[in-house]
Amino acid sequence: MERFDVAVVGLGALGSGAAYQAAVKGAKVIGFEQFELGHVRGASHDTSRIIRTSYGSPEFVALARSAYKDWADLEKRSGLELVNITGGVVFLPRGGPTPSSDFTKSLDANGIPYELLDSKEVNRRWPGFKIPDEVDAVYTADTGILHASKSVTTMQYQARANGAVLREKTRVDKVTPDGLGVVIETSRGQVRAGKVIIAADAWVNKLLGPLGAEIPLSVMQEKITYFKPKDPACFDPEHFPVWIWGGEEWFYGFPTYGEPTIKAGQDAQQNIMAPDHRTFVHSPELLSTLTSFMDTIIPDHGQALRTVTCQYAITPDRQFIIGPLKNYPDIIIALGNGHAFKFAPAIGRVVAELAIDGETSDDISKFPVPSPLGSSKI
């Protein structure tokens, strides 16, 4: 049986980050992906993702600050540009469920500079917006865009360049801890590893179930839409920021990036489905909701050109789950709850440190693995 120091299950953003970081630390690493590398069945494909420190909880701001350093290190190692800084604004309606003070306090606690703007200043500074009155806006200059598929591929190449073995189209059927490490049963045979990092997202409970554990996940098909504005220059990244709307429902969007379109989506649309029975067909009703919202704040967004689907797997509180299983410390979980792409090399480093060193340099106390293991939920 082949033997490795660290095995990684799932090679999306978090798993690829873990394989890369563990390999850089000198471990003998193997990674498994049940589909082909770069597939579209999970949550790590397409072009763009938001990178930001602007969060309403200080623990996310702190980890995001670390992630910027990890992205810079990855860019240095690879010689590729992955992070494109545009600036970004979070819109928070006054009297809504999320006050702007949540964001400003979290940013203050971490020493991150920001501007607190009213809607008139937003509309003056970025004429593509038509933000109504009674809306606060938190602007952070460090917000930007990550190239999604390029970033994942880069982490995979860097993992392999540092000795990792990555096996695509190899399904992991079972992980069995035996006190001496973990036996991993795959569709192509067995291997043994000292530690296993599970970054299987929507499929995580298939591996936790035989261990008597379950993460309470809702799996849903998300969608984003590309719009063709009449004047793309108005939405160029030099003249228009990444944006997030945090009201009763959350929306987000991007300036033009690589093509003369702007991208927008609604967060956590509750389009519930099973990951193995996903249709990939977007909902006309949800597209209508998104378009109607865009009409109110970016009236010149233009026609919808195409809609792309992806997959969310989220818990009720949407906190990250990072760390070893309580009863099986050789099995480490990395679950991102639908908003972890920006953190990928940092979460990858954290779980690699846990697997190799037994501890991490980042404070992950707010992202625990629930316990006790052995009940119906972990």
GROMACS .gro file of C-alpha atoms in nm:
model
  378
    1MET     CA    1   0.000   0.000   0.000
    2GLU     CA    2   0.132   0.347  -0.092
    3ARG     CA    3   0.211   0.567   0.207
    4PHE     CA    4   0.194   0.945   0.238
    5ASP     CA    5   0.229   1.202   0.512
    6VAL     CA    6  -0.084   1.393   0.411
    7ALA     CA    7  -0.378   1.302   0.189
    8VAL     CA    8  -0.626   1.563   0.064
    9VAL     CA    9  -0.978   1.468  -0.043
   10GLY     CA   10  -1.132   1.715  -0.287
   11LEU     CA   11  -0.925   1.943  -0.511
   12GLY     CA   12  -1.137   2.253  -0.541
   13ALA     CA   13  -1.003   2.581  -0.402
   14LEU     CA   14  -0.960   2.469  -0.040
   15GLY     CA   15  -0.827   2.123  -0.119
   16SER     CA   16  -0.587   2.255  -0.380
   17GLY     CA   17  -0.471   2.514  -0.130
   18ALA     CA   18  -0.412   2.242   0.129
   19ALA     CA   19  -0.218   2.020  -0.114
   20TYR     CA   20  -0.007   2.316  -0.223
   21GLN     CA   21   0.071   2.435   0.129
   22ALA     CA   22   0.146   2.085   0.264
   23ALA     CA   23   0.378   2.015  -0.029
   24VAL     CA   24   0.559   2.347   0.021
   25LYS     CA   25   0.620   2.243   0.382
   26GLY     CA   26   0.801   1.934   0.257
   27ALA     CA   27   0.538   1.670   0.330
   28LYS     CA   28   0.475   1.372   0.105
   29VAL     CA   29   0.131   1.463  -0.027
   30ILE     CA   30  -0.139   1.292  -0.230
   31GLY     CA   31  -0.461   1.461  -0.342
   32PHE     CA   32  -0.778   1.305  -0.482
   33GLU     CA   33  -1.045   1.461  -0.702
   34GLN     CA   34  -1.349   1.252  -0.793
   35PHE     CA   35  -1.402   1.445  -1.117
   36GLU     CA   36  -1.151   1.593  -1.361
   37LEU     CA   37  -0.935   1.878  -1.236
   38GLY     CA   38  -1.101   2.210  -1.316
   39HIS     CA   39  -1.451   2.061  -1.332
   40VAL     CA   40  -1.771   2.269  -1.302
   41ARG     CA   41  -1.962   2.050  -1.055
   42GLY     CA   42  -1.853   2.229  -0.739
   43ALA     CA   43  -1.789   2.587  -0.630
   44SER     CA   44  -1.442   2.672  -0.761
   45HIS     CA   45  -1.484   2.727  -1.136
   46ASP     CA   46  -1.562   3.023  -1.367
   47THR     CA   47  -1.356   3.342  -1.379
   48SER     CA   48  -1.392   3.575  -1.083
   49ARG     CA   49  -1.428   3.574  -0.704
   50ILE     CA   50  -1.421   3.863  -0.460
   51ILE     CA   51  -1.124   3.910  -0.230
   52ARG     CA   52  -1.182   4.147   0.062
   53THR     CA   53  -1.105   4.216   0.424
   54SER     CA   54  -1.443   4.385   0.466
   55TYR     CA   55  -1.649   4.154   0.689
   56GLY     CA   56  -1.894   4.209   0.973
   57SER     CA   57  -1.710   3.965   1.203
   58PRO     CA   58  -1.353   4.030   1.321
   59GLU     CA   59  -1.244   3.667   1.290
   60PHE     CA   60  -1.306   3.674   0.915
   61VAL     CA   61  -1.122   4.005   0.879
   62ALA     CA   62  -0.820   3.861   1.061
   63LEU     CA   63  -0.807   3.549   0.846
   64ALA     CA   64  -0.861   3.754   0.529
   65ARG     CA   65  -0.564   3.970   0.623
   66SER     CA   66  -0.354   3.653   0.644
   67ALA     CA   67  -0.495   3.535   0.312
   68TYR     CA   68  -0.364   3.842   0.130
   69LYS     CA   69  -0.013   3.743   0.239
   70ASP     CA   70  -0.067   3.385   0.122
   71TRP     CA   71  -0.196   3.502  -0.216
   72ALA     CA   72   0.110   3.726  -0.252
   73ASP     CA   73   0.336   3.432  -0.174
   74LEU     CA   74   0.156   3.217  -0.432
   75GLU     CA   75   0.194   3.491  -0.693
   76LYS     CA   76   0.565   3.517  -0.614
   77ARG     CA   77   0.617   3.141  -0.639
   78SER     CA   78   0.423   3.106  -0.963
   79GLY     CA   79   0.513   3.433  -1.134
   80LEU     CA   80   0.144   3.486  -1.212
   81GLU     CA   81  -0.091   3.770  -1.126
   82LEU     CA   82  -0.393   3.629  -0.945
   83VAL     CA   83  -0.516   3.926  -0.739
   84ASN     CA   84  -0.653   4.237  -0.912
   85ILE     CA   85  -0.723   4.521  -0.668
   86THR     CA   86  -1.024   4.734  -0.764
   87GLY     CA   87  -1.156   4.868  -0.435
   88GLY     CA   88  -1.491   4.754  -0.306
   89VAL     CA   89  -1.802   4.885  -0.138
   90VAL     CA   90  -2.053   4.711   0.090
   91PHE     CA   91  -2.402   4.867   0.089
   92LEU     CA   92  -2.595   4.838   0.415
   93PRO     CA   93  -2.948   4.984   0.430
   94ARG     CA   94  -3.013   5.178   0.749
   95GLY     CA   95  -3.256   4.992   0.971
   96GLY     CA   96  -3.171   4.666   0.795
   97PRO     CA   97  -3.053   4.344   0.958
   98THR     CA   98  -2.682   4.431   0.928
   99PRO     CA   99  -2.574   4.777   1.050
  100SER     CA  100  -2.265   4.938   0.902
  101SER     CA  101  -2.118   4.942   1.254
  102ASP     CA  102  -2.072   4.564   1.234
  103PHE     CA  103  -1.828   4.618   0.949
  104THR     CA  104  -1.654   4.928   1.081
  105LYS     CA  105  -1.598   4.771   1.425
  106SER     CA  106  -1.452   4.455   1.270
  107LEU     CA  107  -1.225   4.657   1.043
  108ASP     CA  108  -1.119   4.884   1.331
  109ALA     CA  109  -1.038   4.580   1.546
  110ASN     CA  110  -0.797   4.460   1.279
  111GLY     CA  111  -0.648   4.795   1.180
  112ILE     CA  112  -0.790   4.788   0.827
  113PRO     CA  113  -0.854   5.135   0.677
  114TYR     CA  114  -1.194   5.212   0.525
  115GLU     CA  115  -1.427   5.497   0.430
  116LEU     CA  116  -1.787   5.529   0.545
  117LEU     CA  117  -1.986   5.689   0.262
  118ASP     CA  118  -2.346   5.795   0.207
  119SER     CA  119  -2.538   5.716  -0.110
  120LYS     CA  120  -2.485   6.063  -0.261
  121GLU     CA  121  -2.107   6.026  -0.238
  122VAL     CA  122  -2.124   5.674  -0.385
  123ASN     CA  123  -2.329   5.792  -0.683
  124ARG     CA  124  -2.097   6.089  -0.738
  125ARG     CA  125  -1.780   5.880  -0.718
  126TRP     CA  126  -1.909   5.591  -0.931
  127PRO     CA  127  -2.181   5.718  -1.168
  128GLY     CA  128  -2.279   5.365  -1.268
  129PHE     CA  129  -2.455   5.332  -0.931
  130LYS     CA  130  -2.793   5.478  -0.842
  131ILE     CA  131  -2.799   5.394  -0.473
  132PRO     CA  132  -3.110   5.517  -0.289
  133ASP     CA  133  -3.104   5.733   0.023
  134GLU     CA  134  -3.076   5.583   0.372
  135VAL     CA  135  -2.801   5.343   0.267
  136ASP     CA  136  -2.456   5.341   0.427
  137ALA     CA  137  -2.156   5.225   0.226
  138VAL     CA  138  -1.831   5.087   0.366
  139TYR     CA  139  -1.549   5.128   0.113
  140THR     CA  140  -1.224   4.932   0.142
  141ALA     CA  141  -0.946   5.007  -0.104
  142ASP     CA  142  -0.792   4.658  -0.070
  143THR     CA  143  -1.094   4.476  -0.215
  144GLY     CA  144  -1.044   4.313  -0.553
  145ILE     CA  145  -1.096   4.022  -0.788
  146LEU     CA  146  -0.936   3.678  -0.794
  147HIS     CA  147  -0.930   3.478  -1.116
  148ALA     CA  148  -1.105   3.164  -0.992
  149SER     CA  149  -1.009   2.882  -1.227
  150LYS     CA  150  -0.662   3.025  -1.284
  151SER     CA  151  -0.602   3.042  -0.908
  152VAL     CA  152  -0.705   2.682  -0.846
  153THR     CA  153  -0.492   2.559  -1.135
  154THR     CA  154  -0.196   2.758  -1.005
  155MET     CA  155  -0.222   2.598  -0.661
  156GLN     CA  156  -0.242   2.255  -0.822
  157TYR     CA  157   0.066   2.322  -1.037
  158GLN     CA  158   0.257   2.450  -0.737
  159ALA     CA  159   0.156   2.144  -0.537
  160ARG     CA  160   0.290   1.918  -0.810
  161ALA     CA  161   0.603   2.131  -0.853
  162ASN     CA  162   0.675   2.065  -0.486
  163GLY     CA  163   0.628   1.691  -0.515
  164ALA     CA  164   0.257   1.633  -0.453
  165VAL     CA  165   0.076   1.354  -0.637
  166LEU     CA  166  -0.266   1.469  -0.759
  167ARG     CA  167  -0.505   1.206  -0.890
  168GLU     CA  168  -0.811   1.324  -1.079
  169LYS     CA  169  -1.112   1.107  -1.164
  170THR     CA  170  -1.041   0.915  -0.845
  171ARG     CA  171  -1.333   0.892  -0.604
  172VAL     CA  172  -1.265   0.848  -0.231
  173ASP     CA  173  -1.518   0.601  -0.092
  174LYS     CA  174  -1.407   0.567   0.268
  175VAL     CA  175  -1.154   0.698   0.520
  176THR     CA  176  -1.073   0.469   0.812
  177PRO     CA  177  -0.860   0.589   1.104
  178ASP     CA  178  -0.684   0.305   1.284
  179GLY     CA  179  -0.460   0.474   1.538
  180LEU     CA  180  -0.160   0.458   1.305
  181GLY     CA  181  -0.299   0.705   1.054
  182VAL     CA  182  -0.581   0.670   0.803
  183VAL     CA  183  -0.653   0.417   0.529
  184ILE     CA  184  -0.812   0.582   0.225
  185GLU     CA  185  -1.020   0.360  -0.001
  186THR     CA  186  -1.058   0.500  -0.351
  187SER     CA  187  -1.205   0.390  -0.681
  188ARG     CA  188  -0.847   0.308  -0.784
  189GLY     CA  189  -0.725   0.124  -0.475
  190GLN     CA  190  -0.608   0.197  -0.121
  191VAL     CA  191  -0.342   0.428   0.018
  192ARG     CA  192  -0.236   0.512   0.372
  193ALA     CA  193  -0.165   0.858   0.511
  194GLY     CA  194  -0.063   0.993   0.847
  195LYS     CA  195  -0.328   1.266   0.824
  196VAL     CA  196  -0.623   1.324   0.592
  197ILE     CA  197  -0.763   1.667   0.507
  198ILE     CA  198  -1.124   1.644   0.387
  199ALA     CA  199  -1.218   1.938   0.165
  200ALA     CA  200  -1.505   1.761  -0.009
  201ASP     CA  201  -1.763   2.038   0.044
  202ALA     CA  202  -2.111   1.911  -0.054
  203TRP     CA  203  -1.989   1.550  -0.047
  204VAL     CA  204  -1.827   1.566   0.298
  205ASN     CA  205  -2.101   1.373   0.477
  206LYS     CA  206  -2.050   1.071   0.252
  207LEU     CA  207  -1.716   1.026   0.424
  208LEU     CA  208  -1.824   1.136   0.771
  209GLY     CA  209  -2.135   0.915   0.778
  210PRO     CA  210  -1.947   0.585   0.831
  211LEU     CA  211  -1.767   0.755   1.122
  212GLY     CA  212  -2.100   0.832   1.287
  213ALA     CA  213  -2.084   1.200   1.211
  214GLU     CA  214  -2.272   1.453   1.001
  215ILE     CA  215  -2.239   1.823   0.930
  216PRO     CA  216  -2.581   1.993   0.898
  217LEU     CA  217  -2.551   2.111   0.537
  218SER     CA  218  -2.792   2.268   0.294
  219VAL     CA  219  -2.678   2.216  -0.064
  220MET     CA  220  -2.814   2.453  -0.325
  221GLN     CA  221  -2.754   2.546  -0.686
  222GLU     CA  222  -2.641   2.907  -0.709
  223LYS     CA  223  -2.619   3.118  -1.022
  224ILE     CA  224  -2.447   3.429  -1.144
  225THR     CA  225  -2.531   3.630  -1.453
  226TYR     CA  226  -2.316   3.830  -1.693
  227PHE     CA  227  -2.475   4.151  -1.821
  228LYS     CA  228  -2.363   4.351  -2.127
  229PRO     CA  229  -2.381   4.722  -2.035
  230LYS     CA  230  -2.431   4.978  -2.308
  231ASP     CA  231  -2.115   5.159  -2.199
  232PRO     CA  232  -1.866   4.902  -2.065
  233ALA     CA  233  -1.605   5.174  -2.007
  234CYS     CA  234  -1.822   5.310  -1.726
  235PHE     CA  235  -1.775   4.980  -1.545
  236ASP     CA  236  -1.403   4.939  -1.606
  237PRO     CA  237  -1.221   4.834  -1.284
  238GLU     CA  238  -1.039   5.167  -1.282
  239HIS     CA  239  -1.375   5.346  -1.261
  240PHE     CA  240  -1.605   5.098  -1.082
  241PRO     CA  241  -1.560   4.881  -0.771
  242VAL     CA  242  -1.659   4.535  -0.661
  243TRP     CA  243  -1.983   4.570  -0.464
  244ILE     CA  244  -2.197   4.383  -0.211
  245TRP     CA  245  -2.552   4.462  -0.100
  246GLY     CA  246  -2.630   4.350   0.255
  247GLY     CA  247  -3.002   4.393   0.311
  248GLU     CA  248  -3.275   4.140   0.384
  249GLU     CA  249  -3.123   3.955   0.088
  250TRP     CA  250  -2.760   3.975  -0.020
  251PHE     CA  251  -2.641   4.051  -0.371
  252TYR     CA  252  -2.294   4.112  -0.513
  253GLY     CA  253  -2.126   4.213  -0.835
  254PHE     CA  254  -1.808   4.291  -1.027
  255PRO     CA  255  -1.681   4.550  -1.271
  256THR     CA  256  -1.577   4.434  -1.616
  257TYR     CA  257  -1.308   4.169  -1.594
  258GLY     CA  258  -1.153   4.011  -1.900
  259GLU     CA  259  -1.455   4.092  -2.118
  260PRO     CA  260  -1.698   4.385  -2.160
  261THR     CA  261  -1.957   4.242  -1.920
  262ILE     CA  262  -2.042   4.295  -1.555
  263LYS     CA  263  -2.119   3.998  -1.333
  264ALA     CA  264  -2.378   3.987  -1.054
  265GLY     CA  265  -2.543   3.730  -0.832
  266GLN     CA  266  -2.764   3.676  -0.530
  267ASP     CA  267  -2.615   3.501  -0.229
  268ALA     CA  268  -2.770   3.182  -0.086
  269GLN     CA  269  -3.079   3.165  -0.305
  270GLN     CA  270  -3.211   2.848  -0.134
  271ASN     CA  271  -3.240   2.663  -0.464
  272ILE     CA  272  -3.201   2.333  -0.276
  273MET     CA  273  -3.076   2.027  -0.461
  274ALA     CA  274  -2.870   1.711  -0.415
  275PRO     CA  275  -2.512   1.745  -0.546
  276ASP     CA  276  -2.530   1.421  -0.743
  277HIS     CA  277  -2.857   1.525  -0.910
  278ARG     CA  278  -2.776   1.880  -1.008
  279THR     CA  279  -2.952   2.006  -1.320
  280PHE     CA  280  -2.714   2.291  -1.417
  281VAL     CA  281  -3.028   2.465  -1.550
  282HIS     CA  282  -3.072   2.809  -1.396
  283SER     CA  283  -3.401   2.935  -1.258
  284PRO     CA  284  -3.582   3.199  -1.470
  285GLU     CA  285  -3.754   3.320  -1.152
  286LEU     CA  286  -3.423   3.380  -0.976
  287LEU     CA  287  -3.285   3.555  -1.284
  288SER     CA  288  -3.590   3.782  -1.280
  289THR     CA  289  -3.526   3.862  -0.912
  290LEU     CA  290  -3.163   3.946  -0.982
  291THR     CA  291  -3.245   4.158  -1.287
  292SER     CA  292  -3.512   4.352  -1.097
  293PHE     CA  293  -3.264   4.425  -0.820
  294MET     CA  294  -3.000   4.536  -1.069
  295ASP     CA  295  -3.258   4.772  -1.222
  296THR     CA  296  -3.276   4.955  -0.889
  297ILE     CA  297  -2.905   5.014  -0.820
  298ILE     CA  298  -2.726   4.976  -1.160
  299PRO     CA  299  -2.994   5.077  -1.412
  300ASP     CA  300  -2.754   5.072  -1.708
  301HIS     CA  301  -2.647   4.710  -1.652
  302GLY     CA  302  -2.770   4.610  -1.998
  303GLN     CA  303  -2.907   4.279  -2.117
  304ALA     CA  304  -2.828   3.943  -1.960
  305LEU     CA  305  -2.588   3.751  -2.185
  306ARG     CA  306  -2.538   3.426  -1.996
  307THR     CA  307  -2.597   3.264  -1.659
  308VAL     CA  308  -2.357   3.019  -1.494
  309THR     CA  309  -2.447   2.787  -1.207
  310CYS     CA  310  -2.234   2.674  -0.916
  311GLN     CA  311  -2.291   2.492  -0.589
  312TYR     CA  312  -2.320   2.608  -0.228
  313ALA     CA  313  -2.293   2.378   0.073
  314ILE     CA  314  -2.369   2.580   0.385
  315THR     CA  315  -2.444   2.532   0.753
  316PRO     CA  316  -2.705   2.740   0.939
  317ASP     CA  317  -2.448   2.982   1.087
  318ARG     CA  318  -2.217   2.989   0.779
  319GLN     CA  319  -1.907   2.981   0.998
  320PHE     CA  320  -1.606   2.801   0.858
  321ILE     CA  321  -1.533   2.455   0.995
  322ILE     CA  322  -1.156   2.412   1.021
  323GLY     CA  323  -0.984   2.153   1.233
  324PRO     CA  324  -0.957   1.787   1.335
  325LEU     CA  325  -1.249   1.566   1.426
  326LYS     CA  326  -1.268   1.544   1.804
  327ASN     CA  327  -1.259   1.164   1.823
  328TYR     CA  328  -1.041   1.115   1.516
  329PRO     CA  329  -0.762   1.376   1.524
  330ASP     CA  330  -0.594   1.231   1.213
  331ILE     CA  331  -0.892   1.354   1.007
  332ILE     CA  332  -0.902   1.730   0.949
  333ILE     CA  333  -1.202   1.915   0.803
  334ALA     CA  334  -1.189   2.225   0.581
  335LEU     CA  335  -1.539   2.355   0.499
  336GLY     CA  336  -1.587   2.705   0.360
  337ASN     CA  337  -1.964   2.758   0.376
  338GLY     CA  338  -1.995   2.922   0.036
  339HIS     CA  339  -1.766   3.221   0.097
  340ALA     CA  340  -1.415   3.079   0.138
  341PHE     CA  341  -1.253   3.116  -0.205
  342LYS     CA  342  -1.075   3.436  -0.100
  343PHE     CA  343  -0.928   3.245   0.196
  344ALA     CA  344  -0.817   2.937   0.000
  345PRO     CA  345  -0.436   2.954   0.039
  346ALA     CA  346  -0.474   3.065   0.403
  347ILE     CA  347  -0.716   2.786   0.497
  348GLY     CA  348  -0.494   2.549   0.301
  349ARG     CA  349  -0.194   2.664   0.503
  350VAL     CA  350  -0.384   2.635   0.832
  351VAL     CA  351  -0.493   2.276   0.773
  352ALA     CA  352  -0.147   2.187   0.639
  353GLU     CA  353   0.004   2.325   0.960
  354LEU     CA  354  -0.245   2.127   1.168
  355ALA     CA  355  -0.164   1.810   0.975
  356ILE     CA  356   0.215   1.848   0.982
  357ASP     CA  357   0.293   2.056   1.292
  358GLY     CA  358  -0.012   1.984   1.508
  359GLU     CA  359  -0.083   2.356   1.548
  360THR     CA  360  -0.135   2.667   1.338
  361SER     CA  361  -0.012   3.024   1.354
  362ASP     CA  362  -0.364   3.162   1.289
  363ASP     CA  363  -0.641   3.194   1.544
  364ILE     CA  364  -0.915   2.957   1.427
  365SER     CA  365  -1.097   2.935   1.761
  366LYS     CA  366  -1.413   3.079   1.602
  367PHE     CA  367  -1.413   2.806   1.334
  368PRO     CA  368  -1.430   2.486   1.542
  369VAL     CA  369  -1.537   2.141   1.434
  370PRO     CA  370  -1.864   2.081   1.625
  371SER     CA  371  -1.875   1.804   1.882
  372PRO     CA  372  -1.944   1.552   2.014
  373LEU     CA  373  -1.860   1.309   1.740
  374GLY     CA  374  -2.065   0.995   1.760
  375SER     CA  375  -2.406   1.162   1.783
  376SER     CA  376  -2.615   1.226   1.474
  377LYS     CA  377  -2.439   1.560   1.418
  378ILE     CA  378  -2.077   1.654   1.471
   0.00000   0.00000   0.00000
